[in-house]
Coordinates of N, CA and C in Angstrom, one line a residue:
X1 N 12.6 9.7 -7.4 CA 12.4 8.4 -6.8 C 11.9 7.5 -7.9
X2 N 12.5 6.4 -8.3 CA 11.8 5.3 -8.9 C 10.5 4.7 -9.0
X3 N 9.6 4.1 -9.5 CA 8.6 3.7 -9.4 C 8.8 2.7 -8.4
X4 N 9.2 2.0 -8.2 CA 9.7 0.7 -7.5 C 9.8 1.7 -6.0
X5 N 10.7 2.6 -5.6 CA 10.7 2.9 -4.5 C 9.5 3.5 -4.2
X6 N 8.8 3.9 -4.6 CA 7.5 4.9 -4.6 C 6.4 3.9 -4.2
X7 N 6.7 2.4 -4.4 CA 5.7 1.7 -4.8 C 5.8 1.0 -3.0
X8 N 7.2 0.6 -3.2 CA 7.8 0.1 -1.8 C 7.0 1.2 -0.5
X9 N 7.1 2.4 -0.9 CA 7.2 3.4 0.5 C 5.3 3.2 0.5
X10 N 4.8 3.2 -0.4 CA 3.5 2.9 -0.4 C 2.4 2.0 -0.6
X11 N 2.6 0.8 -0.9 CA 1.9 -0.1 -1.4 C 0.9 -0.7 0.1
X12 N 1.9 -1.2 1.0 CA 1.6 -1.4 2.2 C 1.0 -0.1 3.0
X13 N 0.7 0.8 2.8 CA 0.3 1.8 3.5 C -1.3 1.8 3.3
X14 N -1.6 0.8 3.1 CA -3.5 1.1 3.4 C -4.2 0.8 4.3
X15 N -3.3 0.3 5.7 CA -4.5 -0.2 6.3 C -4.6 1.0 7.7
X16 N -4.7 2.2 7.3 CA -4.6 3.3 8.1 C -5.0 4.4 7.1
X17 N -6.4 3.8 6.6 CA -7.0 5.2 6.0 C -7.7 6.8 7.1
X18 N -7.6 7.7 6.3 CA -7.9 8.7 7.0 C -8.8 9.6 6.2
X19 N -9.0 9.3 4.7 CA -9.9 10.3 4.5 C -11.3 9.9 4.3
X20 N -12.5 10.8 3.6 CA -13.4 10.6 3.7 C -14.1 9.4 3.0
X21 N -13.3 9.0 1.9 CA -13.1 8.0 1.3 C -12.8 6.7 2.2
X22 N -12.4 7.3 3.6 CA -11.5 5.7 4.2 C -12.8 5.0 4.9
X23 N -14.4 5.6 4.8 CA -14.9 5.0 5.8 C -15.9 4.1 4.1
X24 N -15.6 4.3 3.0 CA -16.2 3.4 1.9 C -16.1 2.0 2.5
X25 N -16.6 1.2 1.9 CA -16.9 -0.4 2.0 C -15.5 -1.0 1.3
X26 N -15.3 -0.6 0.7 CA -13.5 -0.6 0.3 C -12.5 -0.5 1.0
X27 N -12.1 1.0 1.5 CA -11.2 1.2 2.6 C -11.1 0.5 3.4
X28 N -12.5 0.8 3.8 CA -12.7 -0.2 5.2 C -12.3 -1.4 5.4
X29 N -12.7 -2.0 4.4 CA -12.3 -3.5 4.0 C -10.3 -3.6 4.3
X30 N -9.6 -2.5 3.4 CA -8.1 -2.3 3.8 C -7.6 -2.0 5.1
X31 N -8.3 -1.2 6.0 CA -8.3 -0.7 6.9 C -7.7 -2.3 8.0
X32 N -8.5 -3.1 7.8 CA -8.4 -4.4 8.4 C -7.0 -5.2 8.1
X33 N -6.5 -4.6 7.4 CA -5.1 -5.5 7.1 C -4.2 -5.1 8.6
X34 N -3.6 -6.1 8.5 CA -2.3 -6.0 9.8 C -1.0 -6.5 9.3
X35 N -0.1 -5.6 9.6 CA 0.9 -5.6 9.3 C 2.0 -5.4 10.3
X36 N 3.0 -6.9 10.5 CA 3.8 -6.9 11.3 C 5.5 -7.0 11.0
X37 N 6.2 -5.9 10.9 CA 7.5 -6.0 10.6 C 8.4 -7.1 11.7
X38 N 9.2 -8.1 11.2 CA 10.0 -8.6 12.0 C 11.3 -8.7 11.5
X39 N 12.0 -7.8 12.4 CA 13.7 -7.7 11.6 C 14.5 -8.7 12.7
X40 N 15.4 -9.5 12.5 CA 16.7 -10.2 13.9 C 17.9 -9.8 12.3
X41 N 18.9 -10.3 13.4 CA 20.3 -10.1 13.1 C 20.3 -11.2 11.4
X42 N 19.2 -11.9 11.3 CA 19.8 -12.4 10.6 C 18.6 -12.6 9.4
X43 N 17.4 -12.1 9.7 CA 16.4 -12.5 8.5 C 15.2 -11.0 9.0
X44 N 14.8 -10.9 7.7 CA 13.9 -10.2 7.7 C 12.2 -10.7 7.2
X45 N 11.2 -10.6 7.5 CA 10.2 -11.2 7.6 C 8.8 -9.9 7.7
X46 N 7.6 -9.7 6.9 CA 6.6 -8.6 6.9 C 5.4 -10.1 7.1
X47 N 4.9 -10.0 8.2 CA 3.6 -10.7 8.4 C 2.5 -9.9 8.5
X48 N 1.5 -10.5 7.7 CA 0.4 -9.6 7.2 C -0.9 -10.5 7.7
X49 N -1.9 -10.3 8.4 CA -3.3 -10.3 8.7 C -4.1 -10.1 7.7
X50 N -4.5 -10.4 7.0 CA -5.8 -10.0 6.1 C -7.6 -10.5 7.0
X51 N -8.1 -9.4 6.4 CA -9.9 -9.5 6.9 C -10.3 -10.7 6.2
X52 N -11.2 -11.6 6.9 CA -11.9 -12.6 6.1 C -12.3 -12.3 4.7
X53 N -12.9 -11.4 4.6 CA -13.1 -11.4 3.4 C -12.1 -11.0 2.1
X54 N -11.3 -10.5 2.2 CA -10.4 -10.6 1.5 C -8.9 -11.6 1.1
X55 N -9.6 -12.3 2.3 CA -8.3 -13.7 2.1 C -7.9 -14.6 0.9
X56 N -8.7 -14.6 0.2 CA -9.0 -15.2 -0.9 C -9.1 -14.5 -2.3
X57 N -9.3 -13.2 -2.1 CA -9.2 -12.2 -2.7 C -10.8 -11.5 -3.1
X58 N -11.0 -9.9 -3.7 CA -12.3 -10.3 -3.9 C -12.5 -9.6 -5.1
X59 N -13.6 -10.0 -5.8 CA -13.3 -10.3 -7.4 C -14.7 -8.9 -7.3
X60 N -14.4 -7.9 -8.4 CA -14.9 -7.1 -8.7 C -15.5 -5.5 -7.7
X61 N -14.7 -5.4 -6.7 CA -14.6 -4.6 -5.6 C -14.4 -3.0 -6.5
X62 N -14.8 -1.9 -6.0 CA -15.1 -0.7 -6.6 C -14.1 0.1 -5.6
X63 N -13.4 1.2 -5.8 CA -13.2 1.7 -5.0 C -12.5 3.2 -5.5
X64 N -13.2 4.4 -4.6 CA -13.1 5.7 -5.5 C -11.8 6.4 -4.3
X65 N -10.6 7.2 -5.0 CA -9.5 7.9 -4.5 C -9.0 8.6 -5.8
X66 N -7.6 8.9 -5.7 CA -7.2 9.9 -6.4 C -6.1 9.2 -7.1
X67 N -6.1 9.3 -8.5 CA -4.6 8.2 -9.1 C -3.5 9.1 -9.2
X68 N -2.8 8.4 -8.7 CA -1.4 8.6 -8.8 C -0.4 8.0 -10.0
X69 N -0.2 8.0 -11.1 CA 0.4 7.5 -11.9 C 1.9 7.1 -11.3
X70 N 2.3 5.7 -11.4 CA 3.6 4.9 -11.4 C 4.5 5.5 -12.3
X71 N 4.5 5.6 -13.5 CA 5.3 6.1 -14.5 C 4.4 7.1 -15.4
X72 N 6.0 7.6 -16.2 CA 5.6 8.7 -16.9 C 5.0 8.6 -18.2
X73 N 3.9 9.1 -18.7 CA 3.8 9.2 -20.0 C 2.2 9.6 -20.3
X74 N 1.4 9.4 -21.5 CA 0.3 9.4 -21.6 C -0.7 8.2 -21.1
X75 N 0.5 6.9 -21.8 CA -1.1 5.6 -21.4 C -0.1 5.1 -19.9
X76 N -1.0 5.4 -19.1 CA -1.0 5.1 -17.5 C -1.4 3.4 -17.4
X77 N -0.7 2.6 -17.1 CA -1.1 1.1 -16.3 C -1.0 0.6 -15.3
X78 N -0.3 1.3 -14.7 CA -0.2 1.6 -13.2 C -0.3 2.7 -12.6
X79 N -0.8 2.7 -11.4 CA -1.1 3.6 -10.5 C -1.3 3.3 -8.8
X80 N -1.0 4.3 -8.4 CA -1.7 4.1 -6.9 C -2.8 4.5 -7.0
X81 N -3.6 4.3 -6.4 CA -5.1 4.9 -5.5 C -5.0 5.0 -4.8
X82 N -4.7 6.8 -4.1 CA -5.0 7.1 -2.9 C -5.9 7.7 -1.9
X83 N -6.5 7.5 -0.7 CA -7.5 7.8 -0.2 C -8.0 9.2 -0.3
X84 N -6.8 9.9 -0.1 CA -6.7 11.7 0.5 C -5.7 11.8 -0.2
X85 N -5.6 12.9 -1.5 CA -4.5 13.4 -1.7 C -3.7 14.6 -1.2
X86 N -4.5 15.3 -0.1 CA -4.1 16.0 1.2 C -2.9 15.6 1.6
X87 N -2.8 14.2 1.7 CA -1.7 13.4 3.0 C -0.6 13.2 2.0
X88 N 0.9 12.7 2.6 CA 1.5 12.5 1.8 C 1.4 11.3 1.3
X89 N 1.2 10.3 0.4 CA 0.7 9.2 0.1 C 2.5 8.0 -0.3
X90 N 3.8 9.2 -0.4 CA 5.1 8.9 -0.5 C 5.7 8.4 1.0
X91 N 5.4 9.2 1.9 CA 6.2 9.6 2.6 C 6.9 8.8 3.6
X92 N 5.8 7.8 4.0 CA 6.1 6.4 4.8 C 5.8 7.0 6.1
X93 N 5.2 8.4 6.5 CA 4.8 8.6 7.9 C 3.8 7.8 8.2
X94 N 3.1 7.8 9.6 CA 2.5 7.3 9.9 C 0.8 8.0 10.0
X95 N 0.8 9.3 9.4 CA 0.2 9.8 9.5 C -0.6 10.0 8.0
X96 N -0.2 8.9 6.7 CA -0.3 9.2 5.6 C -2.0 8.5 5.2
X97 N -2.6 9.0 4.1 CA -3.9 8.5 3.5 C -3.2 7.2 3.5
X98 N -4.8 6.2 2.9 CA -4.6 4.8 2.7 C -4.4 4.6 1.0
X99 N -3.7 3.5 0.4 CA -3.3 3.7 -0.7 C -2.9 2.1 -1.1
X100 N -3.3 2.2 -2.3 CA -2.7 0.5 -3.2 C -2.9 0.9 -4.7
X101 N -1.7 0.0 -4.6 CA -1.4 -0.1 -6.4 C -2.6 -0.5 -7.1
X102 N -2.6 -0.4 -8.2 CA -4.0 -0.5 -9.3 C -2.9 -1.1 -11.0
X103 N -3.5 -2.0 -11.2 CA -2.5 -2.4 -12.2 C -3.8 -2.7 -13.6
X104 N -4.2 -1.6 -14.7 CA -5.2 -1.5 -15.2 C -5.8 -2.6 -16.7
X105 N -6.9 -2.7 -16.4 CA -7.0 -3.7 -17.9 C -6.6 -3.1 -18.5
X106 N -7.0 -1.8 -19.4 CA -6.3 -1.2 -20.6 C -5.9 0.2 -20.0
X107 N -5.3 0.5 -20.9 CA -4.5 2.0 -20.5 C -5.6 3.0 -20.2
X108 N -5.0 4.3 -19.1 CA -6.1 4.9 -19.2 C -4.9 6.1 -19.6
X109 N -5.3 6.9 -20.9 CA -4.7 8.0 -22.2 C -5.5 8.8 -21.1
X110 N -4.1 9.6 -21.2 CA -4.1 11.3 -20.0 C -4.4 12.0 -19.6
X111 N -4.6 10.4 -18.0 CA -4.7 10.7 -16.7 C -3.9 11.4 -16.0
X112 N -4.7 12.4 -15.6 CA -3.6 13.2 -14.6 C -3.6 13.2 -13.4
X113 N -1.8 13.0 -12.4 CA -2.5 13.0 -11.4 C -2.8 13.5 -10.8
X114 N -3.8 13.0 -9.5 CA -4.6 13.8 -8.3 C -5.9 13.5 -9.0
X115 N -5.9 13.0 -10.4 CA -7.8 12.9 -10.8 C -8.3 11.9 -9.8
X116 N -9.5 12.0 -9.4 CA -10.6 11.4 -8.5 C -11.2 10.5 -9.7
X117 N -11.2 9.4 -9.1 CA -11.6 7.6 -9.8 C -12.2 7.7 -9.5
X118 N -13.2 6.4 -10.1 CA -13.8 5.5 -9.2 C -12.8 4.2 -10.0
X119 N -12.6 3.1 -9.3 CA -12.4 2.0 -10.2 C -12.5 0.5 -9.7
X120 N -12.6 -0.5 -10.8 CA -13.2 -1.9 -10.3 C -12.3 -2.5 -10.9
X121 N -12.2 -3.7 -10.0 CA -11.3 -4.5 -10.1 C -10.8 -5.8 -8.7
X122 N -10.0 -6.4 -9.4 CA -10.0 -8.0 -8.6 C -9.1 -7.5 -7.5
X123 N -9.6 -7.3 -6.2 CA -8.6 -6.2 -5.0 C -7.8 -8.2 -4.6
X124 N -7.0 -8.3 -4.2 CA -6.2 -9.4 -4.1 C -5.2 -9.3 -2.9
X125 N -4.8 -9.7 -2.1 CA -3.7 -10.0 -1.2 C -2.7 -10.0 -1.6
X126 N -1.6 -9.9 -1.4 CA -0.2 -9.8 -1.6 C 0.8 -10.1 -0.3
X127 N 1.0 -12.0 -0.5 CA 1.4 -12.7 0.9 C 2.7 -12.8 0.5
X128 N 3.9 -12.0 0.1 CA 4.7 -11.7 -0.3 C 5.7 -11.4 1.1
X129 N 6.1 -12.1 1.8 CA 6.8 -11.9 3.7 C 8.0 -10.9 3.0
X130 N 8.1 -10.8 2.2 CA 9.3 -9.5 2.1 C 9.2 -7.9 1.4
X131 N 7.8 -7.9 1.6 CA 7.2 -6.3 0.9 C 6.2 -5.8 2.0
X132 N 5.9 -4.3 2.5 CA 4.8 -4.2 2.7 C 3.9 -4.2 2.0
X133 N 4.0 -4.1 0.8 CA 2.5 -4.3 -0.6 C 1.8 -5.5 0.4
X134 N 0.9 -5.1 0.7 CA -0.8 -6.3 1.4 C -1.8 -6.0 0.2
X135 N -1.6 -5.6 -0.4 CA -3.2 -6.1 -1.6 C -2.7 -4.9 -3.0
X136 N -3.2 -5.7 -4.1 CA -3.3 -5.1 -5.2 C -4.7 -4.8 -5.7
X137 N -4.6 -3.8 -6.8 CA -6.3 -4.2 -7.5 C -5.6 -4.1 -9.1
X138 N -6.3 -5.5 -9.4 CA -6.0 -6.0 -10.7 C -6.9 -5.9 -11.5
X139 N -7.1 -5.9 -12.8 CA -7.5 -6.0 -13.7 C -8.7 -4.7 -13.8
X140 N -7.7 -3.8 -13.3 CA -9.1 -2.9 -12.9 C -9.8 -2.1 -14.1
X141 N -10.9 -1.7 -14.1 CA -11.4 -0.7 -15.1 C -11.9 0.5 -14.3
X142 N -12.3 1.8 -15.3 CA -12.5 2.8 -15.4 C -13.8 3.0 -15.0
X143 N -14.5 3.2 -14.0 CA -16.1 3.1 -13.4 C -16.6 4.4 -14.0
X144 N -15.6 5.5 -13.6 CA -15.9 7.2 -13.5 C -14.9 7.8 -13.1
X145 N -14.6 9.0 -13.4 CA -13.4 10.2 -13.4 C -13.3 10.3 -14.3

């Protein structure tokens, strides 16, 4: 599967966390996203609810899961963060951990995945009507793991 599809089946998938991780001041904060598919014959449209507090985005937010590397190699700059790496975090069930992209200030040299984070960074909205991606975390850094 592509990064791009991997990113699609998951990016949007955080506002239905489930692990022990999902009841952090983080998750929780994702937990609050709403997300409404609207398909007709002739347009497609993803309307997204964001929590007050993250409408605007919020600058320096912490938040500990398990990385998932985007692509292959040693220096990692993308990744998912996912809540439970128990769940399938690909799958697009409805039963999956919570999870968002992480796009990092500097590379993090080999990360493996399933390693347990912590990480900080600018968690941001993603009002994008044709993706489920609802929030990124930008500029993130390395807390711990």
């Amino acid at each position: 599967m592509s990064p791009v599809s991997r990113l699609a089946l998951t990016a949007g998938l955080s506002a239905t966390a489930t692990s022990a991780f999902a009841d952090a001041p983080g998750w929780d904060l994702l937990k609050g996203i709403t997300i409404d598919e609207v398909v007709t014959e002739t347009s497609y449209e993803v309307k997204k609810g964001f929590p007050e507090r993250l409408k605007n985005g919020v600058q320096g937010m912490e938040l500990t899961g398990y990385a998932v590397p985007l692509t292959p190699g040693s220096e990692i700059r993308e990744l998912i963060l996912v809540s439970d790496m128990g769940l399938c975090p690909f799958c697009g069930g409805a039963d999956h951990g919570a999870s968002v992209q992480v796009n990092l200030d500097t590379p993090l040299v080999g990360l493996e995945e399933g390693t347990r984070v912590t990480l900080r960074g600018d968690m941001m909205p993603v009002h994008d009507p044709e993706t489920w991606q609802a929030a990124i975390l930008e500029n993130a850094v390395l807390v711990s793991g």
